[in-house]
XYZ file of C-alpha atoms in Angstrom:
333
model
C 67.462 117.824 61.357
C 69.843 119.059 58.620
C 70.243 122.172 60.614
C 71.714 120.040 63.526
C 73.803 118.022 61.365
C 75.355 121.104 59.737
C 76.068 122.747 63.017
C 77.609 119.461 64.573
C 80.003 119.232 61.319
C 81.065 122.895 61.755
C 81.712 122.571 65.513
C 83.758 119.387 64.846
C 85.718 121.017 62.180
C 86.699 123.925 64.417
C 87.324 121.800 67.402
C 89.752 119.487 65.534
C 91.095 121.983 63.300
C 90.488 120.484 59.849
C 87.872 119.091 57.611
C 89.793 115.764 57.466
C 89.978 115.194 61.170
C 86.332 116.068 61.652
C 85.447 113.421 58.892
C 87.623 110.815 60.631
C 85.753 111.512 64.006
C 82.393 111.619 62.356
C 83.019 108.623 60.171
C 82.097 110.661 57.003
C 84.007 111.726 54.020
C 85.777 114.921 53.826
C 83.418 116.031 50.878
C 80.458 115.346 52.967
C 81.842 117.524 55.799
C 82.501 120.429 53.301
C 79.012 120.134 52.058
C 77.487 120.494 55.457
C 79.477 123.476 56.320
C 78.889 125.139 53.002
C 75.189 124.478 53.295
C 75.269 126.010 56.770
C 76.993 129.055 55.633
C 74.489 129.437 52.684
C 71.449 129.203 54.929
C 73.066 131.717 57.449
C 74.165 133.952 54.681
C 77.521 134.481 56.174
C 81.060 133.253 55.987
C 82.008 131.301 59.133
C 85.643 129.952 58.202
C 88.493 131.479 56.269
C 90.022 128.512 54.375
C 93.608 128.478 52.869
C 95.639 125.415 51.735
C 97.544 125.688 55.019
C 95.108 126.449 57.723
C 91.470 127.329 58.786
C 90.494 130.305 60.882
C 87.190 131.594 62.286
C 85.848 134.798 60.843
C 84.223 137.182 63.564
C 80.793 135.928 62.842
C 82.170 132.277 62.823
C 83.647 132.879 66.431
C 80.371 134.033 67.858
C 78.484 131.255 65.946
C 80.890 128.707 67.315
C 80.657 129.611 70.902
C 76.956 129.348 70.884
C 76.626 126.372 68.902
C 79.199 124.649 70.956
C 77.348 125.411 74.039
C 74.023 124.242 72.467
C 75.526 120.875 71.436
C 76.905 120.346 74.955
C 73.348 120.890 76.357
C 72.147 118.240 74.060
C 74.947 115.895 75.243
C 73.791 116.595 78.816
C 70.359 115.741 77.983
C 71.307 112.433 76.314
C 73.479 111.619 79.413
C 70.418 112.337 81.606
C 68.241 110.048 79.565
C 70.905 107.352 79.432
C 71.398 107.611 83.339
C 67.722 107.245 83.983
C 67.652 104.143 81.566
C 70.646 102.966 83.685
C 72.540 101.192 80.752
C 75.508 103.011 79.228
C 75.341 103.499 75.477
C 77.011 105.360 72.560
C 80.597 105.915 71.639
C 83.236 106.533 74.483
C 86.190 108.182 73.193
C 89.167 106.961 75.311
C 93.004 107.975 75.239
C 95.625 105.761 76.714
C 99.449 105.327 76.578
C 100.289 102.798 73.971
C 101.800 99.954 76.005
C 99.424 100.198 78.884
C 96.492 100.243 76.401
C 97.815 97.293 74.316
C 98.649 95.060 77.196
C 96.111 95.974 80.018
C 93.279 98.354 78.670
C 92.264 96.473 75.480
C 91.740 93.154 77.323
C 89.573 94.982 79.902
C 87.571 96.779 77.039
C 86.733 93.397 75.657
C 85.001 92.414 78.776
C 83.413 95.712 79.293
C 81.732 95.838 75.888
C 80.496 92.395 76.328
C 78.778 93.364 79.431
C 77.495 96.566 77.928
C 76.615 95.708 74.365
C 75.078 99.257 73.647
C 78.682 100.770 74.302
C 81.300 101.238 71.748
C 84.748 102.521 72.313
C 86.826 104.711 70.128
C 90.475 104.207 71.582
C 93.297 106.375 70.722
C 96.715 105.063 71.853
C 99.623 107.600 72.033
C 102.271 108.352 74.779
C 102.010 112.035 74.445
C 99.394 113.845 76.427
C 96.354 114.485 74.305
C 94.176 117.544 74.539
C 90.980 116.300 75.983
C 88.969 119.344 74.870
C 90.238 119.764 71.382
C 90.435 116.096 70.584
C 86.951 115.423 72.250
C 88.184 112.732 74.563
C 85.628 111.553 77.273
C 88.392 109.943 79.459
C 92.003 109.543 79.218
C 94.130 107.170 81.044
C 97.340 108.967 82.211
C 100.533 107.768 84.138
C 102.465 109.991 86.477
C 102.203 113.521 88.121
C 99.228 115.358 86.861
C 99.381 119.152 86.125
C 96.782 121.227 88.057
C 93.654 121.681 85.929
C 90.045 121.800 85.906
C 89.872 118.152 84.970
C 88.690 115.451 87.293
C 91.403 112.673 88.021
C 90.578 109.170 89.404
C 93.208 107.142 90.804
C 93.217 103.538 89.215
C 96.174 101.845 90.072
C 99.895 102.214 91.216
C 102.586 102.238 88.465
C 105.768 100.650 89.916
C 108.948 100.101 88.037
C 111.594 97.284 87.802
C 115.119 97.066 86.309
C 115.385 93.976 84.234
C 116.875 92.194 81.276
C 116.905 88.725 79.472
C 118.635 85.935 81.463
C 120.847 85.249 78.431
C 122.093 88.947 78.420
C 122.967 88.511 82.128
C 124.964 85.406 81.551
C 127.026 87.174 78.970
C 127.647 90.470 80.941
C 126.843 89.698 84.691
C 124.205 90.608 86.953
C 124.529 94.222 88.521
C 124.776 93.963 92.285
C 124.548 97.757 92.757
C 123.245 100.619 90.903
C 126.719 101.992 90.276
C 127.483 98.679 88.125
C 124.892 99.858 85.549
C 127.567 102.192 84.059
C 129.112 98.937 82.592
C 125.877 97.814 80.973
C 123.882 98.758 77.865
C 120.836 100.614 79.403
C 117.831 101.044 77.153
C 116.259 104.457 77.694
C 112.562 105.476 77.518
C 112.473 109.135 76.245
C 109.354 110.363 77.879
C 110.756 110.244 81.458
C 111.547 113.565 82.941
C 115.160 112.706 83.170
C 115.692 109.656 80.904
C 119.280 108.851 81.712
C 118.952 109.392 85.370
C 117.851 106.395 87.142
C 116.828 106.893 90.840
C 117.209 104.046 93.378
C 116.321 104.115 97.098
C 117.604 101.895 99.921
C 115.313 100.532 102.518
C 117.139 102.938 104.797
C 115.896 105.925 102.842
C 119.118 106.669 101.133
C 118.936 107.654 97.611
C 121.126 107.096 94.683
C 120.819 108.428 91.267
C 122.851 106.805 88.610
C 123.623 108.066 84.965
C 123.022 105.412 82.644
C 123.568 105.195 78.688
C 123.010 102.713 75.988
C 122.531 102.179 72.158
C 118.705 102.488 72.125
C 116.422 105.302 73.078
C 112.761 104.945 72.202
C 109.352 106.899 72.839
C 107.441 103.696 73.101
C 108.063 101.121 75.909
C 106.772 98.212 73.748
C 110.000 98.690 71.672
C 112.172 98.597 74.817
C 110.447 95.371 75.910
C 111.086 93.742 72.525
C 114.636 94.973 72.827
C 115.114 93.326 76.185
C 113.531 90.173 75.170
C 116.030 90.240 72.287
C 118.900 90.399 74.817
C 119.872 93.879 73.792
C 120.261 95.287 77.196
C 118.685 96.342 80.530
C 115.618 98.630 81.041
C 113.992 100.457 83.800
C 110.251 99.910 82.839
C 106.798 99.724 84.469
C 105.803 96.478 85.860
C 102.741 96.380 83.822
C 105.015 96.080 80.797
C 107.113 93.115 81.972
C 105.369 91.444 84.935
C 104.335 88.450 82.898
C 107.770 88.104 81.200
C 109.377 88.238 84.764
C 107.011 85.505 86.146
C 107.615 83.308 82.970
C 111.221 83.622 83.093
C 111.610 85.470 79.762
C 112.913 88.485 81.692
C 114.855 88.707 85.005
C 114.413 91.479 87.508
C 117.775 92.786 89.015
C 118.604 95.137 91.962
C 115.355 94.170 93.696
C 116.747 95.335 97.017
C 116.192 98.939 95.897
C 112.881 100.786 95.523
C 112.314 102.572 92.144
C 110.064 105.154 90.866
C 106.420 104.571 91.797
C 103.752 106.844 90.247
C 99.948 106.433 89.826
C 97.770 105.560 86.947
C 94.713 108.049 86.627
C 91.531 108.241 84.769
C 91.208 111.825 83.667
C 87.946 113.582 82.150
C 86.668 116.982 81.916
C 84.489 118.244 84.809
C 80.862 117.921 84.090
C 77.719 118.601 86.152
C 76.248 115.107 85.220
C 78.984 112.436 84.534
C 77.739 110.383 81.770
C 76.944 106.596 82.357
C 79.481 105.517 79.877
C 82.392 107.298 81.555
C 81.262 106.320 85.056
C 81.052 102.651 83.954
C 84.409 102.737 82.230
C 86.269 104.262 85.170
C 84.668 101.997 87.753
C 85.332 98.972 85.720
C 88.953 99.713 84.992
C 89.581 100.707 88.753
C 88.121 97.291 89.717
C 90.157 95.458 87.079
C 93.409 96.902 88.016
C 93.165 97.818 91.765
C 95.818 98.623 94.303
C 97.448 95.108 93.899
C 97.271 94.656 89.950
C 97.870 91.436 88.582
C 101.147 92.414 86.688
C 102.894 93.018 90.121
C 102.229 89.369 91.037
C 106.067 88.279 90.448
C 107.760 87.829 94.001
C 111.229 87.354 95.222
C 110.975 83.575 94.801
C 110.501 83.992 91.128
C 113.348 86.526 90.973
C 115.746 84.308 92.714
C 114.740 81.122 90.753
C 115.417 83.215 87.686
C 118.788 84.151 88.964
C 119.564 80.449 89.675
C 118.690 79.353 86.196
C 120.887 82.148 84.712
C 124.029 80.925 86.767
C 123.177 77.096 86.349
C 122.584 77.313 82.577
C 125.586 79.620 81.807
C 127.925 76.812 81.004
C 125.650 74.965 78.600
C 126.428 76.696 75.326
C 130.037 76.141 75.993
C 129.359 72.261 76.322
C 127.381 72.268 73.216
C 129.868 74.000 71.059
C 132.699 71.699 72.263
C 130.727 68.460 71.301
C 130.121 69.924 67.780
C 133.662 70.902 67.352
C 134.663 67.278 68.425
C 132.444 65.872 65.694
C 133.918 68.088 63.091
C 137.578 67.116 63.884
C-alpha cells in the first residue's frame, strides 16, 4: 500500500508542479509529501525529480516513470468508477471549477441540494474567472461561460447566459435614463475586464441592425461581483449577465435599461475530459446542474412589467429627496 501512496504523491507533485500544491490537493503536509517522494526514490534507487529553490523538473528516468505511473493511476480511477457505477451511488471527491460570481450565486446553492441527495459525494470547488487547466489541476468538471476553443474535452450545454444593461434607480434619478446606446457615452460605465472587447458594448435592434458603442468609466474589474456591488452603490451602469442581477432587478434594487435592444448571449457549459467511462459523480453533477438551470433559468424571470414599474418608481420618487431637504432647511431657519 505504501508503494501506491508514494506513487500517487509523486504523480500529484508532477501534475501540479510543486510539493505545496500536491499537499493542498491531497490534504497532507508538504513534509509528508516530500517524505513519500523520497521514499519512492530510495526504493527505486533513482532520482526522479531535480529540485531547486525555484522549480522542479523531471529527470529522464522520472519522465518515463511518471508516464507509466499516471497511466496506472488512471486505470485505477476507471476501475473505481466502474464499481461505483455498478453500485449506482456517486461517491468520493468531485473537483469542480466555476467562475466566481456564477459559483457563489448559482452553483453553491445547487451543490447544497446535490450533496444532501448524495451524502457519499464531496465537492472540492475552485472558483476563478480564468480558464483553469483541467488536466494539470485535476479538475473533474469545469463550468465555463462563452465560446469554447476546439479541444478533446466534452462540453455539455447547461443554460443560456443572457446580458442586461442596468444600474441603481438612484443613479438614474441623478443622471437620467439612457434612451439609446449612444447615450451611454454620457454615463459612467463599469467595465468587466475579461470580455473580449470590454469597452465595446454591442446592441442589436429587433430589425437585426447592430450598433457597437464605445463606453468608459472609472471602474474596471476582473470580478463581476465587484461590479454588482458598485452598481448597487449607485456608482454607474454595467452590462452584466442576468444570473448576476436578475434578483436585484426583480426586487427593484437595480433597474434594467435599453430593454428594446438585444445584448450579447452566450452559453453556460459543463466541460470535462473525455473518458471511456464517465464517472457517476460527474454524470450526476452535470445532470443535476442542467436540470437546476435549464433553458429558462430563474434569474431571467424579470419581465418588462417589472422593468416598467422600476422606471415609474424612479421618476415618481425623484423629487422626494428635494422636499425633505427643504423641510429640514425650514426648521433650521
